[in-house]
Amino acid sequence: MKRFISILTILVMTITAFCIPINASADTITSIEYLDNGDYIETVIEDTGISASASTIITKTKTSYYKNSSGSVLWSVSITATFSYNGTTSSCTSCYHSTTAPGSSWTIKSASHRKAGNTATATATATHTGTTGSQDYTRSVTIQCSKDGVIS
């Protein structure tokens, strides 16, 4: 019985050692740009994956939320990108975009993304339809990785 408990304890310790996350950072970076009409654009960079501290691959999402003066999201555009870096260079290996238009009078007209070198960009056009007609708003969001894995 003692031998069984010892083996079980070693097995549990071994499994637990492989289950502890190495770096599960929940860091976010937020900036706000105020518009003349009282609305504002809130841009957020956030982690979208877990990477080991010694890893040279990182995935992040950068989102621009177009909000009204009450703080409700009218529409948004996001870019999610995966980067590789080695201390000398960095490059974007993949990316994709996403959009939302939860505002009742807003629709997404078009959206696209592109990557070049260590940069990825998403561009979206949203249409606001009001009593005086409709107006298009275009917003781009760009995410970049430094040679050391610093995202901006």
mmCIF file of N, CA and C in Angstrom, residues 3 14 17 38 45 49 76-77 83 89 91 94-95 97 108 114 118 132 134-135 137-141 150:
data_model
loop_
_atom_site.group_PDB
_atom_site.id
_atom_site.type_symbol
_atom_site.label_atom_id
_atom_site.label_comp_id
_atom_site.label_asym_id
_atom_site.label_seq_id
_atom_site.Cartn_x
_atom_site.Cartn_y
_atom_site.Cartn_z
ATOM 1 N N ARG A 3 3.855 1.530 -1.174
ATOM 2 C CA ARG A 3 4.471 1.633 -2.493
ATOM 3 C C ARG A 3 3.472 2.240 -3.490
ATOM 4 N N THR A 14 4.556 14.559 -11.412
ATOM 5 C CA THR A 14 5.056 14.635 -12.783
ATOM 6 C C THR A 14 4.034 15.281 -13.705
ATOM 7 N N ALA A 17 3.674 19.062 -13.031
ATOM 8 C CA ALA A 17 4.797 19.865 -13.521
ATOM 9 C C ALA A 17 4.581 20.297 -14.968
ATOM 10 N N GLY A 38 -18.118 64.150 -29.819
ATOM 11 C CA GLY A 38 -18.386 63.562 -28.508
ATOM 12 C C GLY A 38 -18.139 62.068 -28.455
ATOM 13 N N ILE A 45 -4.823 46.592 -27.105
ATOM 14 C CA ILE A 45 -3.974 45.466 -27.504
ATOM 15 C C ILE A 45 -4.051 44.443 -26.381
ATOM 16 N N GLY A 49 -3.052 34.430 -26.845
ATOM 17 C CA GLY A 49 -2.506 33.093 -26.692
ATOM 18 C C GLY A 49 -1.503 33.064 -25.567
ATOM 19 N N SER A 76 -16.575 48.106 -34.530
ATOM 20 C CA SER A 76 -15.169 47.867 -34.213
ATOM 21 C C SER A 76 -14.477 47.128 -35.344
ATOM 22 N N VAL A 77 -13.165 47.239 -35.356
ATOM 23 C CA VAL A 77 -12.327 46.496 -36.287
ATOM 24 C C VAL A 77 -11.129 45.972 -35.500
ATOM 25 N N PHE A 83 3.455 36.695 -34.687
ATOM 26 C CA PHE A 83 4.779 37.184 -35.057
ATOM 27 C C PHE A 83 5.847 36.211 -34.586
ATOM 28 N N THR A 89 15.637 40.309 -35.799
ATOM 29 C CA THR A 89 14.552 40.683 -36.716
ATOM 30 C C THR A 89 13.234 40.138 -36.187
ATOM 31 N N SER A 91 9.008 39.174 -37.819
ATOM 32 C CA SER A 91 8.135 39.151 -38.992
ATOM 33 C C SER A 91 6.754 38.653 -38.601
ATOM 34 N N SER A 94 1.313 35.342 -39.770
ATOM 35 C CA SER A 94 -0.085 35.189 -40.186
ATOM 36 C C SER A 94 -0.925 36.269 -39.518
ATOM 37 N N CYS A 95 -2.078 36.557 -40.118
ATOM 38 C CA CYS A 95 -2.991 37.531 -39.532
ATOM 39 C C CYS A 95 -4.390 37.341 -40.093
ATOM 40 N N HIS A 97 -8.550 39.500 -39.778
ATOM 41 C CA HIS A 97 -9.314 40.623 -39.235
ATOM 42 C C HIS A 97 -10.695 40.149 -38.794
ATOM 43 N N ILE A 108 -21.304 47.105 -41.334
ATOM 44 C CA ILE A 108 -19.953 47.029 -41.895
ATOM 45 C C ILE A 108 -20.084 46.927 -43.411
ATOM 46 N N ARG A 114 -3.905 42.957 -44.301
ATOM 47 C CA ARG A 114 -2.672 42.696 -45.043
ATOM 48 C C ARG A 114 -1.523 42.623 -44.052
ATOM 49 N N ASN A 118 7.151 43.086 -40.375
ATOM 50 C CA ASN A 118 6.768 42.865 -38.978
ATOM 51 C C ASN A 118 5.477 43.602 -38.602
ATOM 52 N N THR A 132 -30.834 61.821 -41.891
ATOM 53 C CA THR A 132 -30.376 62.693 -42.987
ATOM 54 C C THR A 132 -29.620 61.937 -44.067
ATOM 55 N N SER A 134 -26.894 58.496 -45.141
ATOM 56 C CA SER A 134 -25.864 57.604 -44.609
ATOM 57 C C SER A 134 -24.482 58.211 -44.812
ATOM 58 N N GLN A 135 -23.578 57.818 -43.924
ATOM 59 C CA GLN A 135 -22.207 58.295 -43.994
ATOM 60 C C GLN A 135 -21.267 57.137 -43.681
ATOM 61 N N TYR A 137 -17.547 55.609 -42.517
ATOM 62 C CA TYR A 137 -16.399 55.883 -41.646
ATOM 63 C C TYR A 137 -15.398 54.754 -41.862
ATOM 64 N N THR A 138 -14.170 55.109 -42.164
ATOM 65 C CA THR A 138 -13.125 54.114 -42.386
ATOM 66 C C THR A 138 -12.103 54.204 -41.259
ATOM 67 N N ARG A 139 -11.705 53.048 -40.779
ATOM 68 C CA ARG A 139 -10.728 52.975 -39.689
ATOM 69 C C ARG A 139 -9.745 51.847 -39.977
ATOM 70 N N SER A 140 -8.459 52.127 -39.764
ATOM 71 C CA SER A 140 -7.417 51.108 -39.873
ATOM 72 C C SER A 140 -6.807 50.883 -38.503
ATOM 73 N N VAL A 141 -6.426 49.665 -38.244
ATOM 74 C CA VAL A 141 -5.732 49.322 -37.008
ATOM 75 C C VAL A 141 -4.504 48.506 -37.397
ATOM 76 N N VAL A 150 8.332 43.038 -28.613
ATOM 77 C CA VAL A 150 7.501 44.094 -28.023
ATOM 78 C C VAL A 150 6.449 44.502 -29.051
#
